[in-house]
Every structure is written in structure tokens, then in C-alpha cells.
Short mmCIF file of C-alpha atoms in Angstrom, two decimals:
data_model
loop_
_atom_site.label_atom_id
_atom_site.label_comp_id
_atom_site.label_asym_id
_atom_site.label_seq_id
_atom_site.Cartn_x
_atom_site.Cartn_y
_atom_site.Cartn_z
CA MET A 85 -25.43 49.85 -37.17
CA LYS A 86 -26.16 48.04 -40.75
CA ARG A 87 -24.13 48.99 -43.55
CA THR A 88 -25.37 48.91 -46.71
CA LEU A 89 -23.85 47.41 -49.91
CA TYR A 90 -26.26 48.20 -52.97
CA VAL A 91 -26.21 45.77 -56.14
CA SER A 92 -28.08 47.81 -58.47
CA ALA A 93 -30.02 46.53 -62.09
CA VAL A 94 -30.19 50.59 -63.26
CA GLU A 95 -26.99 52.12 -63.86
CA GLY A 96 -26.14 54.92 -61.50
CA ARG A 97 -28.25 53.66 -58.85
CA THR A 98 -25.71 51.99 -56.85
CA THR A 99 -24.62 53.65 -53.49
CA MET A 100 -22.72 53.11 -49.91
CA PRO A 101 -24.46 55.40 -47.35
CA ASP A 102 -22.14 54.03 -44.56
CA THR A 103 -18.66 55.43 -45.23
CA ARG A 104 -17.61 53.00 -42.29
CA ALA A 105 -17.84 49.83 -44.78
CA VAL A 106 -14.56 49.27 -46.85
CA ALA A 107 -14.63 46.38 -48.72
CA ALA A 108 -13.11 44.49 -51.69
CA ALA A 109 -15.72 42.60 -54.39
CA VAL A 110 -15.36 40.55 -57.15
CA LEU A 111 -18.31 40.30 -59.58
CA LEU A 112 -19.09 37.23 -61.42
CA VAL A 113 -21.83 36.88 -63.52
CA ALA A 114 -23.72 33.85 -64.92
CA LEU A 115 -26.59 34.14 -67.34
CA ALA A 116 -29.65 31.68 -67.43
CA GLY A 117 -31.05 31.45 -71.08
CA CYS A 118 -30.17 34.04 -73.83
CA GLY A 119 -27.16 36.49 -73.71
CA GLY A 120 -24.02 36.16 -71.56
CA ILE A 121 -21.26 37.80 -70.17
CA GLY A 122 -20.13 40.79 -72.36
CA GLY A 123 -23.37 40.85 -74.37
CA ASP A 124 -24.13 44.14 -75.87
CA ALA A 125 -25.29 46.87 -74.11
CA ALA A 126 -27.95 49.20 -75.43
CA PRO A 127 -27.08 52.69 -76.05
CA GLY A 128 -27.03 54.84 -73.74
CA GLY A 129 -27.69 51.86 -70.93
CA LEU A 130 -30.91 52.89 -69.79
CA LEU A 131 -33.99 50.48 -68.90
CA GLY A 132 -36.27 51.87 -71.40
CA ASP A 133 -39.99 50.26 -71.38
CA ALA A 134 -38.49 46.76 -70.11
CA SER A 135 -39.97 45.52 -66.95
CA LEU A 136 -37.58 43.68 -64.31
CA SER A 137 -38.48 41.19 -61.44
CA ILE A 138 -35.80 40.05 -58.90
CA GLU A 139 -36.57 36.37 -58.48
CA THR A 140 -34.14 35.42 -55.78
CA VAL A 141 -31.37 36.84 -53.66
CA SER A 142 -29.33 34.62 -51.59
CA ALA A 143 -26.54 35.37 -49.09
CA PRO A 144 -24.95 33.91 -45.80
CA ALA A 145 -26.60 35.17 -42.75
CA SER A 146 -23.12 35.23 -41.24
CA VAL A 147 -19.22 35.24 -42.27
CA THR A 148 -15.95 35.28 -40.18
CA GLN A 149 -14.02 38.17 -41.14
CA GLY A 150 -11.37 37.46 -43.64
CA GLU A 151 -13.48 34.71 -45.10
CA GLU A 152 -15.31 35.02 -48.97
CA ALA A 153 -18.89 35.89 -49.12
CA THR A 154 -20.74 34.85 -51.96
CA VAL A 155 -24.24 37.24 -53.10
CA ALA A 156 -25.98 35.96 -55.67
CA ALA A 157 -29.20 37.78 -57.54
CA THR A 158 -31.54 36.40 -60.30
CA VAL A 159 -33.04 39.08 -62.07
CA ARG A 160 -35.89 38.18 -64.76
CA GLN A 161 -37.27 40.30 -67.85
CA SER A 162 -40.77 39.64 -68.49
CA VAL A 163 -42.19 37.95 -71.54
CA ASP A 164 -44.31 41.19 -72.59
CA ALA A 165 -41.56 43.43 -72.16
CA ASP A 166 -40.65 45.49 -75.29
CA GLY A 167 -37.18 44.54 -76.74
CA THR A 168 -34.28 43.45 -75.53
CA ALA A 169 -33.50 45.97 -72.21
CA PRO A 170 -29.68 46.76 -71.53
CA LEU A 171 -28.86 45.92 -68.19
CA SER A 172 -26.02 47.50 -66.23
CA VAL A 173 -24.84 45.64 -62.90
CA ALA A 174 -22.72 47.58 -60.66
CA ILE A 175 -21.71 47.04 -57.04
CA ARG A 176 -20.48 50.13 -55.06
CA LEU A 177 -18.97 50.37 -51.50
CA ASP A 178 -18.10 53.64 -50.01
CA GLY A 179 -19.13 55.41 -53.04
CA ARG A 180 -16.56 53.88 -55.10
CA THR A 181 -17.50 51.41 -58.12
CA VAL A 182 -15.88 48.42 -57.38
CA ALA A 183 -17.31 45.89 -60.04
CA SER A 184 -19.72 46.80 -63.03
CA GLU A 185 -21.08 44.75 -66.17
CA ASN A 186 -23.45 45.69 -68.88
CA ARG A 187 -25.44 42.85 -70.35
CA SER A 188 -28.62 42.36 -72.59
CA VAL A 189 -31.64 40.30 -71.31
CA PRO A 190 -34.32 39.00 -73.76
CA PRO A 191 -38.02 39.09 -72.83
CA GLY A 192 -38.72 36.16 -70.94
CA ASN A 193 -35.24 35.48 -69.67
CA GLU A 194 -33.08 36.05 -66.64
CA THR A 195 -29.69 36.64 -65.10
CA THR A 196 -27.82 35.80 -62.36
CA VAL A 197 -25.30 37.98 -60.69
CA THR A 198 -22.86 36.42 -58.88
CA ALA A 199 -20.29 38.71 -56.38
CA ALA A 200 -17.74 37.57 -54.02
CA LEU A 201 -17.27 39.60 -51.26
CA ASP A 202 -13.60 39.30 -49.54
CA THR A 203 -14.32 40.42 -46.11
CA ALA A 204 -10.82 40.84 -44.82
CA THR A 205 -11.08 44.59 -44.85
CA LEU A 206 -14.86 45.06 -43.61
CA ASP A 207 -15.12 45.63 -39.59
CA PRO A 208 -16.96 43.18 -37.73
CA GLY A 209 -20.62 43.86 -37.82
CA GLU A 210 -23.80 43.81 -39.60
CA TYR A 211 -24.29 44.84 -42.94
CA GLU A 212 -27.26 45.24 -45.51
CA ILE A 213 -27.10 43.77 -49.05
CA ALA A 214 -29.51 45.79 -51.32
CA VAL A 215 -30.58 44.47 -54.85
CA SER A 216 -32.45 46.87 -57.18
CA ALA A 217 -34.44 46.02 -60.49
CA GLY A 218 -36.16 49.26 -61.68
CA ASP A 219 -38.15 50.17 -58.71
CA VAL A 220 -37.96 46.98 -57.11
CA THR A 221 -35.41 46.34 -54.15
CA GLU A 222 -34.67 43.04 -52.32
CA THR A 223 -32.43 43.41 -49.10
CA ARG A 224 -30.59 40.66 -47.13
CA THR A 225 -28.45 40.98 -43.80
CA ILE A 226 -25.05 39.44 -43.43
CA VAL A 227 -23.02 39.37 -40.21
CA VAL A 228 -19.41 39.85 -40.10
CA GLU A 229 -18.39 37.96 -37.32
CA ARG A 230 -15.09 38.95 -35.94
CA VAL A 231 -12.08 36.28 -36.29
CA ARG A 232 -12.16 34.11 -33.08
CA PRO A 233 -8.38 33.01 -32.00
CA ALA A 234 -7.69 29.39 -31.15
CA THR A 235 -9.40 28.19 -28.35
CA PHE A 236 -8.80 24.70 -27.22
CA ALA A 237 -11.47 23.32 -25.03
CA VAL A 238 -11.97 19.68 -23.92
CA ALA A 239 -14.67 18.03 -25.76
CA ALA A 240 -14.50 14.54 -24.03
CA LEU A 241 -12.51 12.78 -21.55
CA ASP A 242 -12.39 8.81 -21.16
CA ALA A 243 -10.39 6.76 -18.44
CA PRO A 244 -11.27 3.79 -16.41
CA GLU A 245 -13.29 3.81 -13.27
CA THR A 246 -10.43 2.15 -11.18
CA VAL A 247 -6.71 1.73 -11.24
CA GLY A 248 -4.31 -0.11 -9.61
CA TYR A 249 -1.37 1.02 -7.55
CA GLY A 250 1.73 1.04 -9.84
CA ASP A 251 -0.27 0.30 -13.00
CA ASP A 252 -0.53 2.53 -16.13
CA LEU A 253 -3.40 4.81 -16.47
CA VAL A 254 -4.76 5.04 -19.83
CA VAL A 255 -6.57 8.41 -20.66
CA ASP A 256 -8.26 9.12 -24.02
CA VAL A 257 -8.76 12.94 -24.55
CA THR A 258 -10.71 14.78 -27.06
CA VAL A 259 -9.88 18.37 -27.78
CA ARG A 260 -11.76 21.03 -29.95
CA ASN A 261 -10.33 23.97 -31.24
CA ARG A 262 -13.61 26.41 -30.61
CA GLY A 263 -11.54 29.17 -32.59
CA ASP A 264 -11.63 30.37 -36.35
CA ARG A 265 -7.86 30.56 -36.36
CA ALA A 266 -5.42 27.11 -36.50
CA GLY A 267 -3.19 27.02 -33.22
CA THR A 268 -0.99 24.69 -31.22
CA ARG A 269 -1.52 24.40 -27.62
CA PRO A 270 -0.36 22.37 -24.76
CA VAL A 271 -2.63 19.77 -23.27
CA THR A 272 -1.76 18.23 -19.61
CA VAL A 273 -3.12 15.29 -18.37
CA ARG A 274 -2.11 14.71 -14.44
CA PHE A 275 -3.70 12.37 -11.97
CA GLY A 276 -4.02 13.06 -8.08
CA ASP A 277 -0.96 14.47 -6.15
CA ASP A 278 1.99 12.17 -7.87
CA GLU A 279 4.14 14.59 -9.39
CA ASN A 280 5.16 11.92 -11.93
CA ALA A 281 1.45 11.25 -13.13
CA SER A 282 1.54 13.97 -15.51
CA ARG A 283 2.31 14.44 -19.03
CA THR A 284 1.93 17.43 -21.29
CA LEU A 285 1.19 16.99 -24.90
CA ASP A 286 1.44 19.96 -27.57
CA ILE A 287 -1.64 19.41 -30.12
CA ALA A 288 -2.09 21.54 -33.23
CA LEU A 289 -5.59 21.77 -34.76
CA ASP A 290 -7.20 23.99 -37.39
CA GLY A 291 -10.15 25.91 -36.59
CA GLY A 292 -13.19 23.90 -35.56
CA GLU A 293 -11.02 20.59 -35.88
CA SER A 294 -11.21 17.98 -32.74
CA ALA A 295 -8.61 15.49 -32.21
CA THR A 296 -8.67 12.45 -30.05
CA ARG A 297 -5.16 11.43 -28.38
CA SER A 298 -4.39 8.85 -26.10
CA VAL A 299 -1.91 9.24 -23.53
CA THR A 300 -0.67 6.92 -20.90
CA LEU A 301 0.37 7.99 -17.27
CA GLU A 302 2.97 5.28 -16.25
CA ALA A 303 2.93 3.59 -13.04
CA VAL A 304 0.50 5.97 -11.05
CA ARG A 305 0.83 5.99 -6.97
CA GLY A 306 -1.22 7.32 -4.34
CA ASP A 307 -3.30 6.67 -1.24
CA GLU A 308 -6.57 4.21 -1.69
CA GLY A 309 -9.54 6.14 -3.04
CA ASP A 310 -10.96 8.41 -5.17
CA HIS A 311 -8.39 10.77 -7.20
CA ARG A 312 -8.83 13.72 -9.67
CA LEU A 313 -7.82 13.07 -13.20
CA VAL A 314 -7.80 16.63 -14.96
CA VAL A 315 -6.95 17.51 -18.53
CA GLU A 316 -6.05 21.19 -18.62
CA THR A 317 -5.43 23.43 -21.82
CA PRO A 318 -4.78 27.08 -21.68
CA ASN A 319 -8.58 27.85 -22.14
CA GLU A 320 -10.15 25.21 -20.26
CA THR A 321 -9.97 22.55 -17.30
CA ARG A 322 -12.19 19.50 -17.15
CA ASP A 323 -11.62 16.39 -14.62
CA ARG A 324 -13.12 13.60 -13.04
CA THR A 325 -12.61 10.95 -10.47
CA VAL A 326 -10.79 7.59 -11.00
CA ALA A 327 -10.59 5.21 -7.61
CA LEU A 328 -6.86 4.04 -6.93
CA ASP A 329 -6.85 0.48 -5.48
CA HIS A 330 -4.01 0.44 -2.94
CA PRO A 331 -2.48 -3.30 -2.09
CA SER A 332 -1.54 -2.12 1.49
CA PRO A 333 -4.16 -3.03 4.46
CA TYR A 334 -3.38 0.68 5.54
CA GLY A 335 -4.75 1.75 2.04
CA LYS A 336 -1.66 4.17 1.76
CA THR A 337 2.04 3.80 1.48
CA ALA A 338 3.10 6.75 3.93
CA LEU A 339 2.65 5.37 7.66
CA ARG A 340 2.61 8.06 10.64
CA LEU A 341 4.90 6.64 13.19
CA TYR A 342 5.12 7.96 17.02
CA VAL A 343 8.22 6.79 18.56
CA ASP A 344 7.96 7.07 22.67
CA ASP A 345 11.44 6.96 23.78
CA GLU A 346 11.14 8.39 27.28
CA GLY A 347 12.00 4.81 28.34
CA VAL A 348 15.76 4.77 26.67
CA ASP A 349 18.90 6.11 28.39
CA ARG A 350 20.17 7.09 25.08
CA ASN A 351 19.30 8.54 21.97
CA VAL A 352 18.17 5.82 19.66
CA SER A 353 16.72 8.05 16.65
CA ASP A 354 19.46 6.73 13.88
CA VAL A 355 18.75 3.18 15.40
CA VAL A 356 14.98 3.77 14.57
CA ALA A 357 15.59 5.30 10.92
CA ALA A 358 18.16 2.53 10.21
CA ALA A 359 14.84 -0.46 10.86
CA THR A 360 12.43 1.62 9.03
CA ARG A 361 14.71 2.18 6.12
CA TYR A 362 14.75 -1.74 6.11
CA TRP A 363 11.26 -2.11 5.19
CA GLU A 364 11.14 1.07 2.90
CA ARG A 365 14.21 -0.78 1.19
CA ASN A 366 12.76 -4.10 0.92
CA ASP A 367 8.57 -3.48 1.65
CA GLU A 368 7.57 -4.88 -2.32
CA ARG A 369 10.07 -8.10 -1.73
CA TYR A 370 8.65 -9.43 1.58
CA LEU A 371 5.51 -7.46 2.11
CA GLY A 372 4.14 -7.41 -1.19
CA TYR A 373 3.29 -3.71 -0.94
CA PRO A 374 4.94 -0.22 -0.48
CA VAL A 375 5.70 1.45 2.72
CA ALA A 376 7.33 4.56 3.83
CA TYR A 377 7.60 5.68 7.29
CA ASP A 378 6.87 9.35 8.38
CA ARG A 379 7.67 10.27 12.21
CA VAL A 380 5.32 12.39 13.80
CA GLY A 381 5.36 14.29 17.10
CA GLU A 382 1.86 13.33 18.34
CA GLU A 383 0.49 10.22 19.33
CA ASP A 384 -3.02 10.65 18.62
CA ARG A 385 -2.11 11.30 14.85
CA ALA A 386 0.12 7.84 14.50
CA ASP A 387 -0.90 4.77 12.34
CA VAL A 388 1.99 2.89 14.33
CA ILE A 389 3.28 3.76 17.90
CA LEU A 390 7.02 2.37 18.74
CA ARG A 391 7.28 2.31 22.44
CA PHE A 392 10.37 1.71 24.66
CA ASP A 393 9.27 -0.42 27.53
CA ARG A 394 10.03 -3.71 29.52
CA VAL A 395 8.26 -6.64 27.92
CA GLU A 396 7.21 -8.82 30.52
CA ARG A 397 4.73 -10.67 28.63
CA CYS A 398 3.84 -11.13 24.97
CA GLY A 399 0.59 -12.96 23.57
CA VAL A 400 0.09 -16.52 25.48
CA GLU A 401 3.76 -17.02 26.10
CA GLY A 402 4.69 -17.87 29.47
CA ASN A 403 6.31 -15.55 32.12
CA ASP A 404 9.57 -17.59 32.01
CA THR A 405 10.40 -16.34 28.56
CA ARG A 406 12.71 -13.42 27.76
CA TYR A 407 11.39 -11.16 25.61
CA PHE A 408 12.88 -8.38 23.46
CA GLY A 409 9.76 -6.72 22.15
CA CYS A 410 6.38 -7.47 21.50
CA ALA A 411 3.97 -5.89 18.93
CA ASP A 412 0.17 -5.92 17.54
CA LEU A 413 0.09 -8.34 14.56
CA LEU A 414 -2.00 -7.07 11.52
CA VAL A 415 -4.56 -9.49 10.25
CA ASP A 416 -7.11 -8.12 7.49
CA GLU A 417 -7.25 -4.67 8.42
CA PRO A 418 -5.09 -2.54 10.90
CA ARG A 419 -6.51 -1.33 14.29
CA THR A 420 -5.94 2.48 14.91
CA PRO A 421 -3.23 2.77 16.21
CA MET A 422 -0.95 -0.45 15.79
CA THR A 423 1.52 -0.34 19.03
CA ALA A 424 5.16 -2.38 18.89
CA THR A 425 6.93 -2.47 22.04
CA VAL A 426 10.58 -2.92 22.37
CA ASP A 427 12.72 -3.55 25.34
CA PRO A 428 15.01 -0.14 26.00
CA ARG A 429 17.73 -2.54 27.59
CA ILE A 430 19.05 -4.03 24.72
CA SER A 431 21.98 -3.19 22.64
CA ASP A 432 21.76 -0.80 19.57
CA ALA A 433 22.63 -3.92 17.43
CA GLU A 434 19.97 -6.12 18.76
CA MET A 435 17.58 -2.97 19.29
CA ASN A 436 17.62 -2.72 15.16
CA ALA A 437 17.01 -6.09 14.60
CA THR A 438 14.08 -6.16 16.98
CA ILE A 439 12.33 -3.16 15.79
CA ILE A 440 12.67 -4.42 12.22
CA HIS A 441 11.15 -7.73 13.69
CA GLU A 442 8.23 -6.17 15.87
CA LEU A 443 7.27 -3.71 12.62
CA GLY A 444 7.29 -6.69 10.43
CA HIS A 445 4.13 -8.02 12.70
CA VAL A 446 2.39 -4.49 12.33
CA GLN A 447 3.05 -5.43 8.48
CA GLY A 448 1.20 -8.48 8.75
CA LEU A 449 4.17 -10.71 9.03
CA GLU A 450 4.19 -13.70 11.47
CA HIS A 451 6.88 -15.81 12.84
CA GLY A 452 8.88 -17.69 10.16
CA ALA A 453 8.18 -15.49 7.39
CA GLU A 454 10.61 -13.97 5.15
CA PRO A 455 12.82 -12.50 5.85
CA ALA A 456 13.25 -15.62 7.93
CA GLY A 457 16.40 -14.83 10.06
CA LEU A 458 14.75 -11.09 11.32
CA MET A 459 11.26 -12.82 11.57
CA SER A 460 12.65 -15.91 13.64
CA ALA A 461 10.69 -16.33 16.90
CA THR A 462 13.97 -16.42 18.56
CA SER A 463 17.00 -14.09 18.32
CA THR A 464 20.21 -15.86 18.04
CA LEU A 465 23.70 -15.04 16.74
CA ALA A 466 22.36 -17.20 13.72
CA THR A 467 19.61 -14.73 12.68
CA HIS A 468 21.79 -11.50 12.24
CA GLN A 469 23.25 -10.70 9.05
CA PRO A 470 26.12 -9.77 9.76
CA VAL A 471 26.90 -10.55 13.78
CA LYS A 472 28.71 -7.61 15.07
CA VAL A 473 31.38 -8.60 17.59
CA HIS A 474 33.05 -6.39 19.93
CA LEU A 475 36.38 -7.62 21.19
CA ARG A 476 38.08 -6.32 23.94
CA ALA A 477 40.73 -6.96 26.46
CA ASP A 478 40.21 -6.10 30.09
CA ASP A 479 43.78 -4.71 30.99
CA GLY A 480 44.09 -2.62 27.45
CA ALA A 481 44.27 -3.05 24.01
CA VAL A 482 43.99 -6.67 22.49
CA THR A 483 47.06 -7.98 20.79
CA GLY A 484 47.58 -8.66 17.14
CA PRO A 485 47.65 -12.39 17.77
CA VAL A 486 44.27 -12.71 19.83
CA GLU A 487 42.77 -10.56 17.48
CA ASP A 488 43.76 -12.89 14.22
CA GLU A 489 43.09 -16.06 16.42
CA VAL A 490 39.26 -14.53 16.98
CA ALA A 491 39.29 -13.61 13.30
CA ALA A 492 39.87 -17.25 12.24
CA ALA A 493 37.41 -18.91 14.47
CA LEU A 494 34.56 -16.40 13.21
CA ASP A 495 35.77 -17.03 9.69
CA HIS A 496 35.49 -20.71 9.78
CA PHE A 497 31.78 -20.68 10.47
CA ALA A 498 31.50 -18.34 7.78
CA GLY A 499 32.80 -20.89 5.46
CA ARG A 500 30.42 -24.06 6.87
CA ASP A 501 27.24 -24.67 5.38
CA ASP A 502 25.42 -26.52 8.37
CA LEU A 503 24.57 -23.39 10.10
CA ALA A 504 21.53 -23.87 12.20
CA GLY A 505 18.51 -21.49 11.45
CA SER A 506 20.61 -19.46 8.83
CA ASP A 507 22.18 -20.24 5.13
CA ALA A 508 24.97 -18.16 5.89
CA PHE A 509 27.08 -16.74 8.64
CA ALA A 510 28.55 -13.34 8.27
CA TRP A 511 30.48 -11.12 10.98
CA GLU A 512 32.12 -7.55 11.70
CA PHE A 513 33.98 -6.14 14.59
CA VAL A 514 32.64 -2.82 15.91
CA ASP A 515 34.35 -0.56 18.82
CA GLU A 516 31.67 -0.30 21.03
CA ALA A 517 29.28 -3.03 23.16
CA ARG A 518 26.47 -0.78 22.63
CA ASP A 519 26.70 -1.59 18.73
CA ALA A 520 27.19 -5.46 18.93
CA HIS A 521 25.31 -8.43 19.20
CA ILE A 522 27.69 -10.53 21.10
CA GLN A 523 31.18 -9.45 23.31
CA ILE A 524 34.35 -11.39 23.34
CA THR A 525 36.32 -10.70 26.11
CA TYR A 526 40.31 -11.36 26.63
CA ASP A 527 41.65 -11.57 30.34
CA GLU A 528 45.46 -12.44 30.80
CA ARG A 529 44.61 -13.07 34.84
CA GLY A 530 40.90 -13.17 34.76
CA ASP A 531 39.24 -15.73 37.30
CA VAL A 532 35.62 -15.43 36.52
CA CYS A 533 35.33 -18.49 34.36
CA PHE A 534 37.81 -20.76 36.69
CA ALA A 535 39.29 -19.60 39.89
CA ASP A 536 41.95 -22.15 39.60
CA GLY A 537 43.02 -21.91 35.86
CA GLY A 538 42.76 -20.56 32.69
CA GLY A 539 39.70 -21.23 30.07
CA SER A 540 36.66 -19.78 28.42
CA CYS A 541 33.12 -19.51 29.89
CA THR A 542 29.88 -17.27 28.49
CA VAL A 543 28.60 -14.92 31.02
CA ALA A 544 26.15 -11.47 30.35
CA GLY A 545 27.43 -9.06 28.83
CA GLU A 546 26.86 -4.94 29.12
CA TYR A 547 23.41 -5.27 27.74
CA TYR A 548 20.22 -7.11 28.14
CA GLY A 549 20.32 -10.27 26.34
CA GLN A 550 23.95 -9.86 25.14
CA GLU A 551 26.42 -12.15 26.07
CA ASP A 552 30.11 -12.01 26.56
CA VAL A 553 32.55 -15.02 25.81
CA ARG A 554 35.43 -14.64 28.35
CA LEU A 555 38.93 -15.73 26.98
CA GLU A 556 40.87 -16.16 30.54
CA SER A 557 44.78 -16.93 31.08
CA LEU A 558 45.44 -18.62 27.62
CA ASP A 559 47.78 -18.93 24.91
CA ASP A 560 47.27 -17.48 22.26
CA GLU A 561 47.59 -20.82 20.02
CA VAL A 562 44.35 -21.69 21.87
CA VAL A 563 42.32 -18.35 21.53
CA ALA A 564 40.60 -19.62 18.05
CA TRP A 565 39.56 -22.95 19.67
CA HIS A 566 38.14 -21.59 22.41
CA VAL A 567 35.80 -18.82 20.79
CA GLY A 568 35.17 -22.02 18.62
CA ALA A 569 33.74 -24.17 21.10
CA SER A 570 32.03 -21.16 22.80
CA LEU A 571 30.02 -20.52 19.52
CA ALA A 572 29.41 -23.96 18.01
CA PRO A 573 26.34 -24.81 19.81
CA VAL A 574 24.60 -21.62 18.79
CA LEU A 575 25.56 -21.47 15.41
CA LEU A 576 26.03 -25.40 13.85
CA GLU A 577 23.41 -27.89 13.87
CA GLU A 578 25.49 -30.18 15.40
CA VAL A 579 28.73 -29.97 17.49
CA PRO A 580 31.70 -31.79 15.93
CA PRO A 581 33.96 -33.81 18.59
CA GLU A 582 37.14 -31.57 17.78
CA LEU A 583 34.88 -28.38 19.34
CA THR A 584 33.88 -30.69 22.58
CA GLY A 585 36.14 -30.61 25.84
CA GLU A 586 37.22 -34.16 25.03
CA ALA A 587 39.78 -32.81 22.19
CA GLU A 588 43.30 -32.56 23.29
CA ARG A 589 46.07 -29.82 23.48
CA ARG A 590 47.05 -30.52 20.25
CA GLU A 591 43.74 -30.71 18.10
CA ARG A 592 43.02 -27.46 20.08
CA GLU A 593 46.31 -25.38 19.13
CA ALA A 594 45.58 -27.13 15.42
CA TRP A 595 41.97 -25.58 15.04
CA PRO A 596 40.83 -24.35 12.73
CA GLU A 597 43.08 -26.54 10.34
#
């Protein structure tokens, strides 16, 4: 519905028929030609014979509620008018006069009436402005629009087409306040499913204002491929795709691992978990890309299968070789799935090292690659860090002097720098053969090595591939020497003379000096 605002050039002619319109107005009058604001009015305030015309009426087509609207009307007195006619200008709203001016306009001159209308108290809607001069009326329509609250929209989103795994993603976001009021709103930028790749900014904008912000998402991560880059305000969401380049040949960090452990006579879940944790801790150092293992219960979902079974042959090696494990070697792209096999008969300590070794192949490492000890083609005491030793006695607990002698021999090798295939030697005692790389058995009356006297020898241990150094019928003073003589051929590049069978009793008792 239109509401009418009358600006009349004849006193008493201004009306406001729509009682719903409520406004405040400020009247400014500018005169063109003779006469000015506050000019003398003719008695009675009548037009007499003056001939008036409305030259122009200007007003905005629309205005936001609360903004000031300026209305300007130019009224002209004709040249042949009889004298100077008094002109009364008034604005009435809702039947009430809110502004009024009297002035004289000489013939051939004009006056411009300017009114500034405050729309703060006007209801939103359409209003008609009427300007009358004598019997001539000109009208204009003005729409008072409702004040729009602050509404934030994403006007532009600029980001690279591709980002590398672990690199920073820099995003430029342009936000526009489509509302009329000023406001502060949160603007969130997030990338993919990485919960850490998200930032929220509080942006303040005036009505109609735009602003561009640069947002850096640090070290973004995810699987290779397209990921959604999302910019979100409380009022709008905008997105696009950014491709992530993953360095892993698998194109992702998390590898699904299926473990076939039916061939194992014990629970080896902890052994498997320790081996996968090794790669998760050292992935960037040795692989150059991140890896994490998620164990799954279905073989057909696996990226990698770890199977426990005897390995009779691996690659082109001959059948006379003893294998602890075998695995597919990753070259360029992985097959689906990749498989690693580990012999179930080996000890947990050896099994842990073997799983790490075979998963290294699955991840693209060849023999001799770092970590060199674990990726060595041959498993020896020199390749384990630390070597786990199970010391036991056939007829009860190991005595203190014997344990001290064994420890002294092992410490001797830890202090040498001429080790074979290793930069350092470390060791520790464990309580069970299952947890050991090597056993040392002390037997006061044993006859396994020699039927007619004491000595030492190396025999098969409790687990496949495990060795047992037997110390039989030996005096405590020479226990260290016998341990050293048994381990030197494995640990040292060259066996020193004092650890050979040629050493005399005195030398044996004194070793290690």
C-alpha cells in the first residue's frame, strides 16, 4: 500500500491520508534567483494571480529504513505573473505539519525546496511524495526498505590446484557483507578430513563492505587425490577441490594390515604391534613418507597381508638356505595386496626383527638399505639392537658369579669398535627363551659338548634358528672366556688370538682384562 507525503505550494493544501505513516522531516529551502530563506510573505499567504509551475522533483527510488532521504522540488513563477506572489511551503505527515516556510518568488524566478526525511520511524513499504503548485501536482514514489542484518557471503575463493602432503596450504578468501548493518562473523576454512587443517577467523565488516583475508593451513595431510576445500560463514558455504600429492607409493598413509596367524602356536599380536610401531616411528627417516598400519579382520580388504608359515624358498635363492621370512618387494607401484611371510617357529625376538625386515620390503626397501642391521640379508647377533640373551641353568638358578662372568664377556663386545656388520653392540638379559635371540646354558655336569670333560659348544636352542651356547663343567673363572670364544666368530671381523683354542689357562682366566 502507498502512503502519501504532500509537499504543497499553497498554504493549507498539504495532507497525509494514510495514518500508518509516521516520519520526521527536516526542511531545507534554497532559493534560485531573487528572494531567499526567510523572505517577506504577502499578507494572507495567498497565491493571488501568480502562475506557478513545478520544474523538477527529485527523490531516491528507494532508501533503507533508518537512512536519510532527500527530496528536492523546484517551483517556478512565470514571467508574466502579476507581482511577487507569496509562496507557502509545508510538509505534513499523518495530518501534522512538521515543517513550513514562507517566501516571495519574483516573476521569472524559481525556488528549490529541499527536505531531508528521516526514515527511522517509517515502516518498510512504498510511499508517494506529492509536490503541488497551484493546480499542478507532481508525484514521486519512494520505497523504504527493511534494514537487512549483517549477512556474510563468500565472494571469492582462491587456492592452488595441488598441495603436497605435509605442505602449507595458503587460501585467499574474500567475504562480503550483503546486509545493511555492520557485523562480526566467524569465517572457517577447512581442508579435507584432517581435523587439524582448519582455521576460524572473526571478520568485522560494515554493511556492503568486502574484505580479503589470507589463511594458511599448516602441514596438510590426507590420502592422495581430490579433497574439498571449504569456506563457511554462518550464512553461506562455498567449496572447491584441491588435489593432494602423497609421497607414498600406496598414495596414502594408513595401510590396512591383515594378519593370518593360524600357523602360530601362541599369541603374537604384541609382536606384530611392536613391529608396525617401529615403522610408524621411523617412517620419515627411512622411507621418506608416512605410514601407519590399521589391522583389519578381512583379507579382501587388506593392502598388506602378514602370513605366518614356513618359508622353503624365497626368490631365486637355493633350497639349502634357511629362511626366517620372505616378502613381496615394492617396485614403483604396489600390487593388491602385498604379502609378507614369517616363519612361526622362530622366537618372539627374532620374529619382531623379521616382521620389521619383511615390511621394509613391502614398503620398498631392499637388502642393505637403512636401517642396515634390520634390512641385512642375513640375521645375526650383530644385526640386532639390542641382543636379547636368555641365561639359564640346567639344574636351577644361575649363580651370581656365573652371571657376572657372562655379563663381563658381553660388555667386552659392547666396548669394541671392530664389530662385523654393525657399528655397535648392545645386549640385555631376558627371562624366557621365547623373548631371546640367543640362549646361554650353564650346566655343572653336562655332557652335551664333551663326554669326557668340561668345555663349551653351540647347539640348537628352543626355537627355530636360535642358538644355545652351552657352558659345561666349567670353573667360574673361565666362564667369560668361553662365552667370548663362542661369540667372537659371529661378532668380530677377526677373532683375536686370545679367544682361540690356543689360549692357555692363565689367559682364559684373565680374559677380559
